[in-house]
């Protein structure tokens, strides 16, 4: 049973609703300018308060050719994006409708996405800390497609409940990341659609696959679920397009899929790692398209691989000797065939 909300949580929820109402009343150009000002203010704070050093380090890894000044510009643009994300979420219910979709949305890979969603197979809609994920959810709701999103519970249960109720009202579902595994498998078994984040650090036990040229710990559970339930994996996204307030009264988004992966195409012994590497590369392509819309303060490269034990090293060495012996035998056979 959920404990009753505290007085502080009630006050936070009241403040949240007031801010959301105020933001939703602002014209889009005014809201965008306000967000730029707030981003500049955040960047003026001590770096340890805003994890600016983490963002700088991550951007340097991803884009080593950028100068320090260009890195700082990207950090400021990221904060502008995050503030705009909040203002957009506050206005979606009032400004995003099926009737004005052509004015708000542009689609990428529409046919490929439609085929996957109507394939009769379960779907894992995968994305990263990128763009405006709420725009994707709103589009699913507008089209009447139920989407079950896995997310961490917010610290304030009233705010969390507000978001969960909005998802249910649109025919969707919010699944708690903590202890929600049974609900996820239930949706996939029923050939439903599950929304997951695929760019979270999985600790030292995760699969290490390249992300912007550097190995990053990644959860293997997504690939395991896709293989077990024969689920298509879609790299979905919703990114904000450049503003054109002279022609459009509100913001515009590009939504769709970057790629679709079928687990049936990954049949080798390394299928789990290969599928994980493939979708991680897809998320990287998304981020490269609009790097300012990525959450660079997330410690994506935090974990390092665990040192292998003696038995694991001996096993790896034995496999390498077998491989070399096999290569040598194949080479000898080839030479005999040529000689013959």
Short mmCIF file of C-alpha atoms in Angstrom, two decimals:
data_model
loop_
_atom_site.label_atom_id
_atom_site.label_comp_id
_atom_site.label_asym_id
_atom_site.label_seq_id
_atom_site.Cartn_x
_atom_site.Cartn_y
_atom_site.Cartn_z
CA UNK A 1 0.00 0.00 0.00
CA UNK A 2 1.36 3.42 -0.97
CA UNK A 3 1.88 5.69 2.07
CA UNK A 4 -0.01 9.00 2.08
CA UNK A 5 1.78 11.98 0.56
CA UNK A 6 3.70 14.20 2.92
CA UNK A 7 3.04 17.91 3.30
CA UNK A 8 6.24 18.64 1.39
CA UNK A 9 5.20 16.38 -1.49
CA UNK A 10 1.80 18.08 -1.64
CA UNK A 11 3.51 21.49 -1.76
CA UNK A 12 5.84 20.29 -4.54
CA UNK A 13 2.88 18.97 -6.52
CA UNK A 14 1.01 22.27 -6.11
CA UNK A 15 4.08 24.20 -7.30
CA UNK A 16 4.51 21.78 -10.21
CA UNK A 17 0.91 22.29 -11.37
CA UNK A 18 1.21 26.08 -11.03
CA UNK A 19 4.42 26.17 -13.07
CA UNK A 20 2.92 23.85 -15.70
CA UNK A 21 -0.15 26.08 -16.00
CA UNK A 22 1.96 29.22 -16.31
CA UNK A 23 4.23 27.68 -18.95
CA UNK A 24 1.30 26.41 -20.99
CA UNK A 25 -0.07 29.95 -21.20
CA UNK A 26 3.11 31.36 -22.77
CA UNK A 27 3.37 31.85 -26.54
CA UNK A 28 5.89 29.43 -28.06
CA UNK A 29 8.48 32.12 -28.99
CA UNK A 30 8.34 33.55 -25.46
CA UNK A 31 8.73 30.10 -23.91
CA UNK A 32 11.73 29.35 -26.15
CA UNK A 33 13.41 32.63 -25.19
CA UNK A 34 12.75 31.96 -21.51
CA UNK A 35 14.37 28.53 -21.81
CA UNK A 36 17.48 30.03 -23.40
CA UNK A 37 17.73 32.46 -20.50
CA UNK A 38 17.32 29.70 -17.93
CA UNK A 39 20.00 27.64 -19.67
CA UNK A 40 22.44 30.55 -19.55
CA UNK A 41 21.70 30.95 -15.83
CA UNK A 42 22.35 27.25 -15.16
CA UNK A 43 25.66 27.40 -17.02
CA UNK A 44 26.73 30.31 -14.80
CA UNK A 45 26.37 28.14 -11.67
CA UNK A 46 29.32 26.19 -10.21
CA UNK A 47 29.96 23.08 -12.40
CA UNK A 48 29.52 20.63 -9.52
CA UNK A 49 25.94 21.87 -9.01
CA UNK A 50 24.93 21.05 -12.57
CA UNK A 51 27.33 18.19 -13.47
CA UNK A 52 28.69 20.41 -16.22
CA UNK A 53 32.07 18.67 -16.03
CA UNK A 54 30.36 15.34 -16.73
CA UNK A 55 28.64 16.80 -19.79
CA UNK A 56 31.90 18.32 -21.04
CA UNK A 57 33.77 15.03 -20.59
CA UNK A 58 31.07 13.04 -22.38
CA UNK A 59 30.90 15.49 -25.28
CA UNK A 60 34.69 15.39 -25.62
CA UNK A 61 34.53 11.59 -25.88
CA UNK A 62 31.75 11.72 -28.48
CA UNK A 63 33.11 14.67 -30.49
CA UNK A 64 36.89 14.84 -29.96
CA UNK A 65 37.33 17.42 -32.74
CA UNK A 66 35.25 20.11 -30.98
CA UNK A 67 37.05 22.99 -29.27
CA UNK A 68 36.40 23.79 -25.57
CA UNK A 69 34.24 26.75 -26.64
CA UNK A 70 32.19 24.52 -28.95
CA UNK A 71 31.79 21.98 -26.14
CA UNK A 72 30.44 24.72 -23.85
CA UNK A 73 28.01 25.79 -26.59
CA UNK A 74 26.72 22.22 -26.79
CA UNK A 75 26.29 22.06 -23.01
CA UNK A 76 24.28 25.30 -23.02
CA UNK A 77 22.17 24.02 -25.93
CA UNK A 78 21.50 20.81 -23.98
CA UNK A 79 20.14 22.81 -21.03
CA UNK A 80 17.99 24.88 -23.38
CA UNK A 81 16.58 21.64 -24.77
CA UNK A 82 15.84 20.25 -21.29
CA UNK A 83 13.97 23.40 -20.24
CA UNK A 84 12.03 23.37 -23.51
CA UNK A 85 11.20 19.73 -22.90
CA UNK A 86 9.48 20.72 -19.66
CA UNK A 87 7.53 23.56 -21.28
CA UNK A 88 6.42 21.29 -24.14
CA UNK A 89 5.24 18.58 -21.76
CA UNK A 90 3.19 21.20 -19.93
CA UNK A 91 1.43 22.24 -23.15
CA UNK A 92 0.94 18.92 -24.94
CA UNK A 93 -2.57 18.27 -23.64
CA UNK A 94 -3.74 21.66 -24.94
CA UNK A 95 -1.80 22.07 -28.18
CA UNK A 96 -1.26 18.54 -29.47
CA UNK A 97 -4.32 17.02 -31.16
CA UNK A 98 -4.95 14.61 -33.97
CA UNK A 99 -6.47 17.42 -36.01
CA UNK A 100 -3.25 19.47 -36.04
CA UNK A 101 -0.79 16.60 -36.48
CA UNK A 102 0.27 17.67 -39.99
CA UNK A 103 1.32 21.03 -38.52
CA UNK A 104 3.19 19.49 -35.57
CA UNK A 105 4.69 16.22 -36.81
CA UNK A 106 6.96 15.14 -39.63
CA UNK A 107 7.47 11.38 -40.06
CA UNK A 108 10.66 9.46 -40.74
CA UNK A 109 10.48 5.92 -42.14
CA UNK A 110 6.69 5.96 -41.83
CA UNK A 111 6.10 2.83 -43.96
CA UNK A 112 8.73 0.76 -42.17
CA UNK A 113 7.32 1.79 -38.80
CA UNK A 114 3.74 1.01 -39.83
CA UNK A 115 4.70 -2.45 -41.11
CA UNK A 116 6.47 -3.27 -37.85
CA UNK A 117 3.59 -2.08 -35.66
CA UNK A 118 1.10 -4.09 -37.74
CA UNK A 119 3.23 -7.22 -38.04
CA UNK A 120 1.27 -9.14 -35.40
CA UNK A 121 4.47 -9.59 -33.41
CA UNK A 122 5.42 -7.94 -30.11
CA UNK A 123 7.44 -4.74 -30.44
CA UNK A 124 10.13 -3.22 -28.25
CA UNK A 125 10.17 0.51 -28.94
CA UNK A 126 13.68 1.47 -27.93
CA UNK A 127 15.12 4.94 -27.51
CA UNK A 128 17.67 6.83 -25.44
CA UNK A 129 17.88 9.98 -23.33
CA UNK A 130 17.18 11.88 -26.53
CA UNK A 131 14.66 14.33 -27.93
CA UNK A 132 11.16 14.67 -26.51
CA UNK A 133 9.94 11.19 -25.58
CA UNK A 134 6.55 12.60 -24.54
CA UNK A 135 5.88 13.61 -28.15
CA UNK A 136 6.24 9.97 -29.19
CA UNK A 137 3.86 8.83 -26.46
CA UNK A 138 1.32 11.50 -27.43
CA UNK A 139 1.48 10.41 -31.07
CA UNK A 140 0.84 6.78 -30.10
CA UNK A 141 -2.14 7.86 -28.03
CA UNK A 142 -3.54 10.04 -30.82
CA UNK A 143 -3.41 7.08 -33.22
CA UNK A 144 -5.02 4.79 -30.64
CA UNK A 145 -1.95 2.55 -30.30
CA UNK A 146 -1.46 1.36 -26.69
CA UNK A 147 2.11 1.84 -25.51
CA UNK A 148 3.47 0.52 -22.20
CA UNK A 149 6.44 2.64 -21.10
CA UNK A 150 8.98 1.42 -18.54
CA UNK A 151 10.28 4.26 -16.37
CA UNK A 152 11.73 4.92 -12.95
CA UNK A 153 9.21 6.02 -10.35
CA UNK A 154 9.46 9.74 -9.66
CA UNK A 155 10.45 10.72 -6.13
CA UNK A 156 7.16 12.57 -5.63
CA UNK A 157 4.27 10.06 -5.83
CA UNK A 158 1.72 12.78 -6.65
CA UNK A 159 3.68 13.99 -9.68
CA UNK A 160 4.33 10.38 -10.69
CA UNK A 161 0.61 9.61 -10.40
CA UNK A 162 -0.23 12.64 -12.54
CA UNK A 163 1.98 11.36 -15.37
CA UNK A 164 0.69 7.80 -14.95
CA UNK A 165 -2.93 8.96 -15.16
CA UNK A 166 -2.20 10.94 -18.33
CA UNK A 167 -0.70 7.80 -19.86
CA UNK A 168 -3.73 5.68 -18.88
CA UNK A 169 -6.14 8.31 -20.23
CA UNK A 170 -4.54 7.92 -23.64
CA UNK A 171 -4.78 4.13 -23.56
CA UNK A 172 -1.17 3.63 -22.51
CA UNK A 173 0.48 2.29 -19.42
CA UNK A 174 3.36 3.30 -17.17
CA UNK A 175 5.38 0.36 -15.83
CA UNK A 176 7.70 0.86 -12.88
CA UNK A 177 11.32 0.08 -13.67
CA UNK A 178 11.63 -1.40 -10.19
CA UNK A 179 9.87 -4.75 -10.07
CA UNK A 180 8.06 -4.31 -13.38
CA UNK A 181 9.64 -7.25 -15.20
CA UNK A 182 6.50 -9.36 -14.95
CA UNK A 183 4.38 -6.62 -16.52
CA UNK A 184 6.87 -6.25 -19.38
CA UNK A 185 6.79 -9.95 -20.22
CA UNK A 186 3.00 -9.90 -19.92
CA UNK A 187 2.76 -7.15 -22.56
CA UNK A 188 5.22 -8.90 -24.90
CA UNK A 189 3.46 -12.25 -24.50
CA UNK A 190 0.24 -10.49 -25.55
CA UNK A 191 2.06 -9.09 -28.63
CA UNK A 192 1.93 -5.57 -27.28
CA UNK A 193 4.35 -2.65 -27.50
CA UNK A 194 6.84 -1.85 -24.73
CA UNK A 195 8.84 1.38 -24.60
CA UNK A 196 12.32 1.11 -23.07
CA UNK A 197 15.49 3.18 -22.76
CA UNK A 198 18.49 1.46 -24.32
CA UNK A 199 21.35 3.73 -23.29
CA UNK A 200 21.56 3.17 -19.53
CA UNK A 201 24.75 2.07 -17.80
CA UNK A 202 24.47 -1.61 -16.78
CA UNK A 203 27.42 -1.76 -14.40
CA UNK A 204 30.46 -4.01 -14.63
CA UNK A 205 28.33 -7.06 -15.51
CA UNK A 206 26.76 -5.49 -18.59
CA UNK A 207 27.64 -6.09 -22.22
CA UNK A 208 30.29 -3.66 -23.42
CA UNK A 209 29.54 -2.44 -26.93
CA UNK A 210 30.77 0.64 -28.83
CA UNK A 211 28.99 3.95 -28.32
CA UNK A 212 30.69 6.89 -30.06
CA UNK A 213 33.80 4.73 -30.45
CA UNK A 214 34.15 3.84 -26.77
CA UNK A 215 32.81 0.69 -25.14
CA UNK A 216 29.81 1.36 -22.89
CA UNK A 217 28.14 -1.04 -20.46
CA UNK A 218 24.71 -1.97 -21.80
CA UNK A 219 21.92 -4.15 -20.43
CA UNK A 220 21.62 -7.51 -22.18
CA UNK A 221 18.00 -7.91 -21.06
CA UNK A 222 16.59 -6.01 -24.06
CA UNK A 223 18.17 -8.38 -26.58
CA UNK A 224 17.23 -11.40 -24.45
CA UNK A 225 13.59 -10.27 -24.36
CA UNK A 226 13.56 -9.65 -28.11
CA UNK A 227 14.95 -13.12 -28.83
CA UNK A 228 12.75 -14.95 -26.31
CA UNK A 229 9.49 -13.27 -27.39
CA UNK A 230 10.39 -12.87 -31.09
CA UNK A 231 9.87 -9.13 -30.70
CA UNK A 232 10.86 -6.58 -33.32
CA UNK A 233 13.17 -3.88 -31.97
CA UNK A 234 12.43 -0.37 -33.23
CA UNK A 235 14.78 2.54 -32.57
CA UNK A 236 12.13 5.19 -32.04
CA UNK A 237 12.53 8.90 -31.48
CA UNK A 238 10.92 12.31 -31.44
CA UNK A 239 13.29 15.20 -32.02
CA UNK A 240 12.47 18.88 -32.12
CA UNK A 241 12.89 20.45 -35.54
CA UNK A 242 14.40 23.93 -35.97
CA UNK A 243 12.00 26.70 -34.95
CA UNK A 244 10.05 28.62 -37.57
CA UNK A 245 7.60 30.67 -35.51
CA UNK A 246 6.73 32.89 -38.49
CA UNK A 247 5.08 29.94 -40.21
CA UNK A 248 4.19 27.74 -37.22
CA UNK A 249 2.51 28.81 -34.00
CA UNK A 250 4.10 25.99 -32.02
CA UNK A 251 7.09 23.65 -32.16
CA UNK A 252 7.41 20.85 -34.70
CA UNK A 253 8.82 17.36 -34.18
CA UNK A 254 10.20 14.65 -36.40
CA UNK A 255 9.06 11.25 -35.14
CA UNK A 256 9.58 7.74 -36.45
CA UNK A 257 12.20 5.04 -36.39
CA UNK A 258 15.90 5.13 -37.09
CA UNK A 259 16.04 1.37 -37.68
CA UNK A 260 14.09 -1.86 -37.21
CA UNK A 261 15.89 -4.99 -36.03
CA UNK A 262 14.47 -8.50 -36.29
CA UNK A 263 15.94 -10.97 -33.76
CA UNK A 264 15.53 -13.70 -36.39
CA UNK A 265 18.44 -12.08 -38.23
CA UNK A 266 20.72 -12.64 -35.22
CA UNK A 267 21.21 -16.41 -35.00
CA UNK A 268 24.88 -16.91 -34.18
CA UNK A 269 26.24 -17.70 -30.73
CA UNK A 270 26.91 -14.00 -30.20
CA UNK A 271 23.34 -13.00 -31.10
CA UNK A 272 22.68 -11.15 -27.83
CA UNK A 273 25.82 -9.05 -28.10
CA UNK A 274 25.39 -8.46 -31.84
CA UNK A 275 21.80 -7.25 -31.40
CA UNK A 276 22.83 -5.05 -28.47
CA UNK A 277 25.65 -3.53 -30.53
CA UNK A 278 23.30 -2.96 -33.48
CA UNK A 279 20.65 -1.05 -31.54
CA UNK A 280 23.31 0.93 -29.64
CA UNK A 281 24.75 2.04 -32.99
CA UNK A 282 21.23 3.07 -34.00
CA UNK A 283 20.87 5.24 -30.90
CA UNK A 284 24.25 6.82 -31.68
CA UNK A 285 23.03 7.77 -35.16
CA UNK A 286 20.04 9.48 -33.56
CA UNK A 287 22.22 11.50 -31.22
CA UNK A 288 24.55 12.59 -34.02
CA UNK A 289 21.57 14.09 -35.86
CA UNK A 290 20.76 16.49 -32.99
CA UNK A 291 23.44 16.21 -30.28
CA UNK A 292 22.04 19.15 -28.32
CA UNK A 293 18.93 17.05 -27.63
CA UNK A 294 20.84 14.34 -25.75
CA UNK A 295 21.17 14.11 -21.96
CA UNK A 296 24.96 14.49 -21.74
CA UNK A 297 25.03 14.65 -17.93
CA UNK A 298 24.14 10.93 -17.91
CA UNK A 299 27.28 8.91 -17.03
CA UNK A 300 27.08 6.62 -20.05
CA UNK A 301 30.69 5.42 -19.84
CA UNK A 302 30.83 5.14 -16.05
CA UNK A 303 31.39 1.38 -15.70
CA UNK A 304 34.46 -0.61 -16.67
CA UNK A 305 34.58 -4.33 -17.51
CA UNK A 306 35.27 -6.62 -14.57
CA UNK A 307 38.78 -8.11 -14.59
CA UNK A 308 38.52 -11.67 -15.82
CA UNK A 309 39.43 -14.43 -13.37
CA UNK A 310 42.18 -17.00 -13.97
CA UNK A 311 39.78 -19.65 -15.31
CA UNK A 312 38.17 -17.20 -17.71
CA UNK A 313 41.59 -16.12 -18.99
CA UNK A 314 42.64 -19.76 -19.45
CA UNK A 315 39.40 -20.52 -21.34
CA UNK A 316 39.92 -17.52 -23.61
CA UNK A 317 43.54 -18.53 -24.27
CA UNK A 318 42.47 -22.10 -25.12
CA UNK A 319 39.82 -20.83 -27.54
CA UNK A 320 42.37 -18.56 -29.18
CA UNK A 321 44.80 -21.49 -29.60
CA UNK A 322 42.01 -23.58 -31.15
CA UNK A 323 41.15 -20.73 -33.51
CA UNK A 324 44.77 -20.31 -34.59
CA UNK A 325 45.13 -24.06 -35.05
CA UNK A 326 42.00 -24.10 -37.17
CA UNK A 327 43.25 -21.20 -39.27
CA UNK A 328 46.53 -23.00 -39.76
CA UNK A 329 44.80 -26.21 -40.84
CA UNK A 330 42.56 -24.31 -43.24
CA UNK A 331 45.60 -22.57 -44.68
CA UNK A 332 47.43 -25.85 -45.17
CA UNK A 333 44.38 -27.39 -46.86
CA UNK A 334 44.12 -24.41 -49.16
CA UNK A 335 47.79 -24.66 -50.11
CA UNK A 336 47.42 -28.39 -50.87
CA UNK A 337 44.35 -27.67 -52.99
CA UNK A 338 46.22 -25.01 -54.98
CA UNK A 339 49.20 -27.33 -55.44
CA UNK A 340 46.93 -30.10 -56.70
#
